C-alpha positions as YAML, in Angstrom:
chain: A
units: angstrom
residues:
- id: 1
  name: MET
  ca: [0.25, 0.12, -0.34]
- id: 2
  name: ILE
  ca: [1.32, 3.55, -0.77]
- id: 3
  name: MET
  ca: [1.17, 5.90, 2.18]
- id: 4
  name: ASN
  ca: [0.91, 9.57, 2.07]
- id: 5
  name: GLN
  ca: [-0.25, 10.21, -1.38]
- id: 6
  name: TYR
  ca: [-2.77, 13.05, 0.18]
- id: 7
  name: GLN
  ca: [-2.16, 16.29, 1.92]
- id: 8
  name: ILE
  ca: [-3.89, 18.39, 4.46]
- id: 9
  name: LEU
  ca: [-3.70, 22.12, 3.53]
- id: 10
  name: LEU
  ca: [-4.42, 24.65, 6.38]
- id: 11
  name: PHE
  ca: [-4.76, 28.36, 5.14]
- id: 12
  name: TYR
  ca: [-6.15, 32.05, 5.62]
- id: 13
  name: LYS
  ca: [-5.87, 35.65, 4.54]
- id: 14
  name: TYR
  ca: [-7.19, 38.51, 5.66]
- id: 15
  name: VAL
  ca: [-8.05, 41.00, 2.31]
- id: 16
  name: PRO
  ca: [-10.90, 42.30, 1.13]
- id: 17
  name: ILE
  ca: [-13.18, 40.11, -1.22]
- id: 18
  name: THR
  ca: [-15.77, 42.03, -3.23]
- id: 19
  name: ASP
  ca: [-18.95, 40.16, -3.61]
- id: 20
  name: ALA
  ca: [-17.72, 37.39, -1.39]
- id: 21
  name: GLU
  ca: [-21.09, 35.45, -1.29]
- id: 22
  name: ILE
  ca: [-20.82, 35.29, -4.67]
- id: 23
  name: PHE
  ca: [-17.40, 34.22, -4.52]
- id: 24
  name: ALA
  ca: [-18.12, 31.42, -2.01]
- id: 25
  name: ALA
  ca: [-20.87, 29.85, -4.15]
- id: 26
  name: GLU
  ca: [-18.22, 29.64, -7.25]
- id: 27
  name: HIS
  ca: [-15.60, 28.18, -4.98]
- id: 28
  name: LEU
  ca: [-18.12, 25.61, -3.66]
- id: 29
  name: GLN
  ca: [-18.83, 24.65, -7.23]
- id: 30
  name: TYR
  ca: [-14.62, 24.68, -8.24]
- id: 31
  name: CYS
  ca: [-13.81, 22.60, -5.12]
- id: 32
  name: LYS
  ca: [-16.70, 19.84, -5.84]
- id: 33
  name: GLU
  ca: [-15.24, 19.68, -9.40]
- id: 34
  name: LEU
  ca: [-11.89, 19.27, -8.21]
- id: 35
  name: GLY
  ca: [-13.13, 16.81, -5.63]
- id: 36
  name: ILE
  ca: [-11.42, 17.98, -2.42]
- id: 37
  name: LYS
  ca: [-12.93, 17.68, 1.20]
- id: 38
  name: GLY
  ca: [-12.84, 19.93, 4.01]
- id: 39
  name: ARG
  ca: [-14.19, 23.33, 5.51]
- id: 40
  name: ILE
  ca: [-13.56, 26.84, 3.65]
- id: 41
  name: LEU
  ca: [-14.89, 29.72, 5.45]
- id: 42
  name: ILE
  ca: [-15.37, 33.24, 3.16]
- id: 43
  name: ALA
  ca: [-16.19, 36.35, 4.20]
- id: 44
  name: ASP
  ca: [-16.23, 40.11, 3.21]
- id: 45
  name: GLU
  ca: [-12.60, 40.33, 4.70]
- id: 46
  name: GLY
  ca: [-11.14, 37.31, 3.59]
- id: 47
  name: ILE
  ca: [-10.88, 33.41, 3.42]
- id: 48
  name: ASN
  ca: [-10.05, 30.53, 5.71]
- id: 49
  name: GLY
  ca: [-9.68, 26.89, 5.14]
- id: 50
  name: THR
  ca: [-8.71, 23.32, 5.70]
- id: 51
  name: LEU
  ca: [-8.86, 20.80, 3.45]
- id: 52
  name: SER
  ca: [-7.42, 17.35, 2.11]
- id: 53
  name: GLY
  ca: [-7.07, 15.64, -1.03]
- id: 54
  name: THR
  ca: [-4.70, 13.64, -3.21]
- id: 55
  name: ILE
  ca: [-1.08, 15.56, -3.57]
- id: 56
  name: GLU
  ca: [-2.52, 15.94, -7.56]
- id: 57
  name: GLN
  ca: [-5.90, 17.92, -6.09]
- id: 58
  name: THR
  ca: [-4.17, 20.28, -3.45]
- id: 59
  name: GLU
  ca: [-1.18, 21.06, -5.50]
- id: 60
  name: ARG
  ca: [-3.96, 21.97, -8.15]
- id: 61
  name: TYR
  ca: [-5.75, 24.12, -5.58]
- id: 62
  name: MET
  ca: [-2.75, 25.93, -4.50]
- id: 63
  name: ALA
  ca: [-1.87, 26.55, -7.58]
- id: 64
  name: ASP
  ca: [-5.45, 28.10, -9.02]
- id: 65
  name: ILE
  ca: [-6.20, 30.07, -6.11]
- id: 66
  name: GLN
  ca: [-2.47, 32.16, -6.30]
- id: 67
  name: LYS
  ca: [-3.24, 32.82, -9.44]
- id: 68
  name: ASN
  ca: [-6.01, 34.94, -8.04]
- id: 69
  name: PRO
  ca: [-4.23, 38.58, -7.49]
- id: 70
  name: LEU
  ca: [-5.74, 38.48, -4.03]
- id: 71
  name: PHE
  ca: [-4.45, 35.43, -2.78]
- id: 72
  name: SER
  ca: [-1.07, 35.38, -4.88]
- id: 73
  name: ASP
  ca: [0.90, 35.46, -1.29]
- id: 74
  name: ILE
  ca: [-1.24, 33.44, 0.69]
- id: 75
  name: VAL
  ca: [0.62, 30.86, 2.95]
- id: 76
  name: PHE
  ca: [-0.60, 27.17, 2.49]
- id: 77
  name: LYS
  ca: [0.80, 24.83, 5.67]
- id: 78
  name: ILE
  ca: [1.16, 21.49, 4.39]
- id: 79
  name: ASP
  ca: [0.73, 18.14, 6.29]
- id: 80
  name: PRO
  ca: [0.83, 14.53, 4.46]
- id: 81
  name: SER
  ca: [-1.86, 12.38, 5.26]
- id: 82
  name: GLU
  ca: [-2.73, 8.64, 4.01]
- id: 83
  name: GLY
  ca: [-6.38, 9.51, 3.39]
- id: 84
  name: HIS
  ca: [-8.95, 12.12, 3.31]
- id: 85
  name: SER
  ca: [-9.06, 13.78, 6.52]
- id: 86
  name: PHE
  ca: [-12.47, 15.07, 5.99]
- id: 87
  name: LYS
  ca: [-15.81, 13.49, 5.31]
- id: 88
  name: LYS
  ca: [-17.65, 16.42, 3.47]
- id: 89
  name: LEU
  ca: [-16.90, 19.47, 1.87]
- id: 90
  name: PHE
  ca: [-18.30, 22.76, 3.35]
- id: 91
  name: VAL
  ca: [-17.64, 26.13, 1.97]
- id: 92
  name: ARG
  ca: [-19.71, 29.08, 3.39]
- id: 93
  name: TYR
  ca: [-20.12, 32.36, 3.52]
- id: 94
  name: LYS
  ca: [-19.75, 33.96, 7.08]
- id: 95
  name: GLN
  ca: [-19.76, 37.41, 8.79]
- id: 96
  name: GLU
  ca: [-16.53, 37.02, 10.25]
- id: 97
  name: LEU
  ca: [-13.64, 34.19, 9.76]
- id: 98
  name: VAL
  ca: [-13.09, 34.17, 13.18]
- id: 99
  name: THR
  ca: [-16.63, 34.67, 15.22]
- id: 100
  name: LEU
  ca: [-16.02, 37.63, 17.81]
- id: 101
  name: ARG
  ca: [-18.75, 40.10, 17.51]
- id: 102
  name: TYR
  ca: [-16.18, 42.77, 19.03]
- id: 103
  name: HIS
  ca: [-17.75, 46.09, 19.67]
- id: 104
  name: LYS
  ca: [-15.46, 48.00, 17.25]
- id: 105
  name: LYS
  ca: [-14.27, 46.55, 13.88]
- id: 106
  name: LEU
  ca: [-10.61, 45.44, 13.49]
- id: 107
  name: ASN
  ca: [-8.23, 45.00, 11.00]
- id: 108
  name: PRO
  ca: [-5.70, 42.50, 12.00]
- id: 109
  name: ASN
  ca: [-3.77, 43.76, 8.87]
- id: 110
  name: THR
  ca: [-2.93, 47.15, 10.68]
- id: 111
  name: ASP
  ca: [-4.41, 46.93, 14.10]
- id: 112
  name: GLY
  ca: [-2.67, 43.22, 15.20]
- id: 113
  name: GLY
  ca: [0.52, 42.87, 17.27]
- id: 114
  name: GLY
  ca: [4.01, 41.75, 16.26]
- id: 115
  name: ARG
  ca: [5.03, 38.38, 14.64]
- id: 116
  name: LEU
  ca: [7.80, 36.13, 16.08]
- id: 117
  name: LYS
  ca: [9.01, 33.32, 13.96]
- id: 118
  name: PRO
  ca: [9.35, 29.85, 15.52]
- id: 119
  name: LYS
  ca: [12.87, 30.36, 16.52]
- id: 120
  name: GLU
  ca: [12.07, 33.72, 18.17]
- id: 121
  name: PHE
  ca: [9.13, 32.53, 19.78]
- id: 122
  name: HIS
  ca: [11.09, 29.79, 21.64]
- id: 123
  name: GLU
  ca: [13.59, 32.29, 22.35]
- id: 124
  name: TYR
  ca: [11.10, 34.84, 24.09]
- id: 125
  name: MET
  ca: [9.70, 31.92, 26.18]
- id: 126
  name: GLN
  ca: [13.00, 31.28, 28.11]
- id: 127
  name: ARG
  ca: [12.28, 35.26, 29.37]
- id: 128
  name: ASP
  ca: [11.15, 35.46, 32.91]
- id: 129
  name: ASP
  ca: [9.41, 38.55, 31.93]
- id: 130
  name: VAL
  ca: [6.79, 37.48, 29.13]
- id: 131
  name: ILE
  ca: [3.47, 36.10, 29.99]
- id: 132
  name: ILE
  ca: [2.16, 33.47, 27.54]
- id: 133
  name: LEU
  ca: [-1.49, 33.48, 26.58]
- id: 134
  name: ASP
  ca: [-3.02, 30.27, 25.08]
- id: 135
  name: GLY
  ca: [-5.59, 31.90, 22.20]
- id: 136
  name: ARG
  ca: [-7.81, 28.69, 22.05]
- id: 137
  name: SER
  ca: [-10.42, 27.30, 23.81]
- id: 138
  name: ASP
  ca: [-10.11, 25.32, 27.11]
- id: 139
  name: TYR
  ca: [-10.42, 22.01, 25.69]
- id: 140
  name: GLU
  ca: [-7.91, 22.64, 22.88]
- id: 141
  name: TYR
  ca: [-5.40, 23.79, 25.89]
- id: 142
  name: ASP
  ca: [-6.27, 20.42, 27.97]
- id: 143
  name: LEU
  ca: [-4.63, 18.23, 24.91]
- id: 144
  name: GLY
  ca: [-1.38, 20.09, 24.65]
- id: 145
  name: HIS
  ca: [-0.05, 23.69, 25.09]
- id: 146
  name: PHE
  ca: [3.36, 25.67, 25.35]
- id: 147
  name: ARG
  ca: [4.97, 25.44, 28.87]
- id: 148
  name: ASN
  ca: [3.86, 27.87, 31.60]
- id: 149
  name: ALA
  ca: [1.26, 29.48, 29.23]
- id: 150
  name: ILE
  ca: [-1.80, 30.77, 30.46]
- id: 151
  name: LYS
  ca: [-4.86, 28.70, 29.83]
- id: 152
  name: PRO
  ca: [-7.93, 30.79, 28.80]
- id: 153
  name: ASP
  ca: [-11.28, 29.80, 30.67]
- id: 154
  name: VAL
  ca: [-13.37, 30.31, 27.50]
- id: 155
  name: ASP
  ca: [-15.73, 27.73, 25.19]
- id: 156
  name: SER
  ca: [-15.45, 30.05, 22.22]
- id: 157
  name: PHE
  ca: [-13.53, 32.84, 20.79]
- id: 158
  name: ARG
  ca: [-16.18, 35.45, 21.08]
- id: 159
  name: GLU
  ca: [-15.63, 34.89, 25.14]
- id: 160
  name: PHE
  ca: [-12.00, 36.49, 24.59]
- id: 161
  name: PRO
  ca: [-12.73, 40.45, 25.30]
- id: 162
  name: GLU
  ca: [-14.86, 40.09, 28.41]
- id: 163
  name: TRP
  ca: [-12.15, 36.79, 29.79]
- id: 164
  name: ILE
  ca: [-9.51, 39.71, 29.05]
- id: 165
  name: ARG
  ca: [-11.15, 42.32, 31.19]
- id: 166
  name: GLU
  ca: [-11.97, 40.22, 34.08]
- id: 167
  name: ASN
  ca: [-9.27, 38.25, 34.16]
- id: 168
  name: PHE
  ca: [-6.07, 39.66, 32.10]
- id: 169
  name: ALA
  ca: [-5.93, 43.36, 32.87]
- id: 170
  name: GLU
  ca: [-3.43, 42.87, 35.29]
- id: 171
  name: HIS
  ca: [-0.88, 42.15, 32.74]
- id: 172
  name: LYS
  ca: [-1.06, 45.24, 30.66]
- id: 173
  name: ASP
  ca: [2.45, 46.27, 31.23]
- id: 174
  name: LYS
  ca: [4.07, 42.90, 30.27]
- id: 175
  name: GLN
  ca: [5.37, 41.53, 27.08]
- id: 176
  name: ILE
  ca: [2.15, 39.18, 25.85]
- id: 177
  name: LEU
  ca: [2.88, 36.31, 23.62]
- id: 178
  name: THR
  ca: [-0.17, 34.43, 21.97]
- id: 179
  name: TYR
  ca: [-0.43, 31.24, 19.87]
- id: 180
  name: CYS
  ca: [-3.34, 29.62, 18.28]
- id: 181
  name: THR
  ca: [-3.45, 26.34, 15.97]
- id: 182
  name: GLY
  ca: [-2.70, 28.02, 12.44]
- id: 183
  name: GLY
  ca: [-2.34, 32.14, 13.44]
- id: 184
  name: ILE
  ca: [-5.80, 33.16, 12.32]
- id: 185
  name: ARG
  ca: [-7.15, 33.54, 15.85]
- id: 186
  name: CYS
  ca: [-4.18, 35.54, 17.01]
- id: 187
  name: GLU
  ca: [-4.47, 37.96, 14.18]
- id: 188
  name: MET
  ca: [-7.58, 39.14, 15.81]
- id: 189
  name: LEU
  ca: [-6.68, 38.16, 19.44]
- id: 190
  name: THR
  ca: [-3.79, 40.62, 19.28]
- id: 191
  name: ALA
  ca: [-5.85, 43.20, 17.91]
- id: 192
  name: VAL
  ca: [-7.97, 42.85, 20.56]
- id: 193
  name: LEU
  ca: [-5.40, 43.21, 23.39]
- id: 194
  name: ILE
  ca: [-3.97, 46.14, 21.72]
- id: 195
  name: ASN
  ca: [-7.28, 48.00, 21.72]
- id: 196
  name: GLU
  ca: [-7.78, 46.97, 25.38]
- id: 197
  name: GLY
  ca: [-4.89, 48.54, 26.19]
- id: 198
  name: PHE
  ca: [-1.97, 46.16, 25.97]
- id: 199
  name: LYS
  ca: [1.21, 47.43, 24.56]
- id: 200
  name: ASP
  ca: [3.76, 44.99, 23.80]
- id: 201
  name: VAL
  ca: [2.04, 42.16, 22.20]
- id: 202
  name: PHE
  ca: [3.28, 39.16, 19.77]
- id: 203
  name: GLN
  ca: [1.72, 36.13, 18.03]
- id: 204
  name: LEU
  ca: [3.25, 33.12, 16.91]
- id: 205
  name: ASP
  ca: [3.40, 33.26, 13.14]
- id: 206
  name: GLY
  ca: [2.29, 30.49, 11.30]
- id: 207
  name: GLY
  ca: [0.92, 29.07, 14.85]
- id: 208
  name: ILE
  ca: [1.49, 25.75, 16.57]
- id: 209
  name: VAL
  ca: [1.53, 24.03, 13.10]
- id: 210
  name: THR
  ca: [4.09, 26.24, 11.76]
- id: 211
  name: TYR
  ca: [6.22, 25.64, 14.82]
- id: 212
  name: GLY
  ca: [5.89, 21.81, 14.84]
- id: 213
  name: GLN
  ca: [7.24, 21.66, 11.43]
- id: 214
  name: ASP
  ca: [10.15, 24.14, 12.09]
- id: 215
  name: PRO
  ca: [13.58, 22.06, 11.57]
- id: 216
  name: GLU
  ca: [15.37, 23.91, 14.03]
- id: 217
  name: VAL
  ca: [12.80, 24.03, 17.07]
- id: 218
  name: GLN
  ca: [11.00, 20.86, 16.27]
- id: 219
  name: GLY
  ca: [8.19, 21.88, 18.29]
- id: 220
  name: LYS
  ca: [10.59, 22.16, 21.59]
- id: 221
  name: GLY
  ca: [8.48, 23.57, 24.75]
- id: 222
  name: PHE
  ca: [4.93, 22.17, 23.43]
- id: 223
  name: ASP
  ca: [3.74, 19.77, 25.91]
- id: 224
  name: GLY
  ca: [0.88, 17.20, 24.89]
- id: 225
  name: ASN
  ca: [-0.46, 17.31, 21.37]
- id: 226
  name: LEU
  ca: [-2.00, 19.83, 19.21]
- id: 227
  name: TYR
  ca: [-6.10, 19.56, 18.86]
- id: 228
  name: VAL
  ca: [-7.15, 19.84, 15.27]
- id: 229
  name: PHE
  ca: [-10.36, 20.32, 13.09]
- id: 230
  name: ASP
  ca: [-10.27, 16.99, 11.15]
- id: 231
  name: GLU
  ca: [-10.32, 13.21, 11.30]
- id: 232
  name: ARG
  ca: [-7.06, 13.23, 13.25]
- id: 233
  name: VAL
  ca: [-8.15, 15.50, 16.42]
- id: 234
  name: SER
  ca: [-4.57, 14.84, 17.92]
- id: 235
  name: VAL
  ca: [-1.44, 15.68, 16.38]
- id: 236
  name: ARG
  ca: [1.98, 15.34, 17.85]
- id: 237
  name: ILE
  ca: [4.00, 18.79, 17.88]
- id: 238
  name: ASN
  ca: [6.87, 18.43, 19.81]
- id: 239
  name: GLN
  ca: [9.31, 16.10, 17.71]
- id: 240
  name: THR
  ca: [12.43, 16.12, 20.45]
- id: 241
  name: ASP
  ca: [12.63, 13.63, 23.27]
- id: 242
  name: GLU
  ca: [11.09, 16.26, 25.42]
- id: 243
  name: HIS
  ca: [7.59, 14.97, 24.28]
- id: 244
  name: ILE
  ca: [5.00, 14.29, 27.12]
- id: 245
  name: LEU
  ca: [1.46, 13.97, 27.35]
- id: 246
  name: VAL
  ca: [-0.70, 16.31, 29.28]
- id: 247
  name: GLY
  ca: [-3.94, 15.07, 28.63]
- id: 248
  name: GLU
  ca: [-5.68, 13.47, 31.16]
- id: 249
  name: CYS
  ca: [-8.39, 10.85, 31.19]
- id: 250
  name: HIS
  ca: [-11.63, 11.86, 31.81]
- id: 251
  name: HIS
  ca: [-12.40, 9.12, 34.03]
- id: 252
  name: CYS
  ca: [-9.01, 7.97, 35.54]
- id: 253
  name: ALA
  ca: [-6.93, 10.83, 34.91]
- id: 254
  name: LYS
  ca: [-4.08, 8.85, 33.30]
- id: 255
  name: PRO
  ca: [-2.01, 10.35, 30.67]
- id: 256
  name: THR
  ca: [-3.62, 10.11, 27.18]
- id: 257
  name: ASP
  ca: [-3.91, 12.36, 23.73]
- id: 258
  name: ARG
  ca: [-7.07, 10.44, 22.95]
- id: 259
  name: TYR
  ca: [-10.27, 12.59, 22.52]
- id: 260
  name: ILE
  ca: [-13.59, 10.75, 21.62]
- id: 261
  name: ASN
  ca: [-17.45, 11.67, 21.87]
- id: 262
  name: CYS
  ca: [-19.56, 10.10, 24.29]
- id: 263
  name: GLU
  ca: [-21.67, 7.37, 22.82]
- id: 264
  name: ASP
  ca: [-25.08, 8.76, 23.91]
- id: 265
  name: ASP
  ca: [-27.01, 10.42, 21.22]
- id: 266
  name: THR
  ca: [-28.20, 13.20, 23.30]
- id: 267
  name: CYS
  ca: [-24.70, 14.22, 24.60]
- id: 268
  name: HIS
  ca: [-21.97, 13.34, 22.51]
- id: 269
  name: LEU
  ca: [-19.41, 15.14, 24.96]
- id: 270
  name: GLN
  ca: [-15.81, 15.03, 23.45]
- id: 271
  name: HIS
  ca: [-13.66, 13.98, 26.09]
- id: 272
  name: LEU
  ca: [-10.30, 12.85, 26.89]
- id: 273
  name: VAL
  ca: [-9.97, 8.96, 27.53]
- id: 274
  name: CYS
  ca: [-7.32, 6.37, 27.61]
- id: 275
  name: GLU
  ca: [-7.97, 3.17, 25.89]
- id: 276
  name: GLU
  ca: [-8.92, 0.98, 28.97]
- id: 277
  name: CYS
  ca: [-11.34, 3.59, 30.17]
- id: 278
  name: GLU
  ca: [-12.97, 3.72, 26.42]
- id: 279
  name: THR
  ca: [-13.58, -0.52, 26.90]
- id: 280
  name: THR
  ca: [-14.51, -0.38, 30.53]
- id: 281
  name: LYS
  ca: [-16.73, 2.81, 30.50]
- id: 282
  name: LEU
  ca: [-18.06, 1.75, 26.82]
- id: 283
  name: GLY
  ca: [-17.31, 5.23, 25.34]
- id: 284
  name: TYR
  ca: [-19.60, 6.96, 27.66]
- id: 285
  name: CYS
  ca: [-18.47, 10.11, 29.50]
- id: 286
  name: SER
  ca: [-20.77, 9.23, 32.81]
- id: 287
  name: THR
  ca: [-22.90, 6.51, 34.23]
- id: 288
  name: ASP
  ca: [-25.84, 8.93, 33.52]
- id: 289
  name: CYS
  ca: [-25.37, 8.93, 30.08]
- id: 290
  name: GLU
  ca: [-24.72, 5.26, 29.90]
- id: 291
  name: GLU
  ca: [-27.98, 4.50, 31.55]
- id: 292
  name: HIS
  ca: [-29.86, 7.54, 29.52]
- id: 293
  name: ASP
  ca: [-29.10, 5.90, 26.57]
- id: 294
  name: ARG
  ca: [-29.83, 2.09, 27.69]
- id: 295
  name: ALA
  ca: [-33.26, 3.55, 28.40]
- id: 296
  name: ALA
  ca: [-33.56, 4.87, 25.27]
- id: 297
  name: VAL
  ca: [-32.67, 1.90, 23.09]
- id: 298
  name: ALA
  ca: [-35.18, -0.18, 25.63]
- id: 299
  name: SER
  ca: [-37.84, 2.01, 24.77]
- id: 300
  name: SER
  ca: [-37.41, 1.83, 21.39]
- id: 301
  name: SER
  ca: [-37.44, -1.90, 20.72]
...
């Protein structure tokens, strides 16, 4: 069997798109004809996507989109894959690429913070006078994060502004480093931080994905695994012998890097679970869910 004949692409660009809804409809048809799968969001402010396809399909996609002057310099993060990492194709128009609903319109191209390449980010992390803020949701942090990073108590990105005001304002005079999966959330997060009065703000350029692919740092300083929004779910970032697991089993707290969905159709809570507990707990996140599911099956039979 020939392995790794597929690729996964992760990309975004903030750039004004005229008639974005029409562009989204045309792009959907193009992607269908090409045969790729994934999730692509298009807004008046730009494009954000992750998709999978054969090497031929993904190379064609990159070449075609870069022919458009709007996206001529768009950066693609590429991972090899043994097959499709998505079951379906979604290309949709949205009001915002990253749902924030901030009270003020922000342009990350002009309002955001500075950028640090992987090596620079790693060097900055060694300093005692920096604050590292994870720009993702708490369940992503639980699977893996940069050492000593602050965990935000948020379930969605739109909760960040309020969380910053209530929990982070004391650090306004500190140097702030932010990071997220591929970089797009930090584009807005750094802009929010600066608008909220923070002065010295930087983001990890290219996100955790680029950091893990960098041949020099090799993901050093990232503990656990990266949560990704495709069929893989969990991806190793730290390629050195310092790699450890920080995720804890929902049931027994043993180290694990495996997320599953609760078997109860009314729950489907995504939770970390070790192989042993997945077997003994039958894939349920709680005894209540197991009992509820059994009762539902019994009543329908």
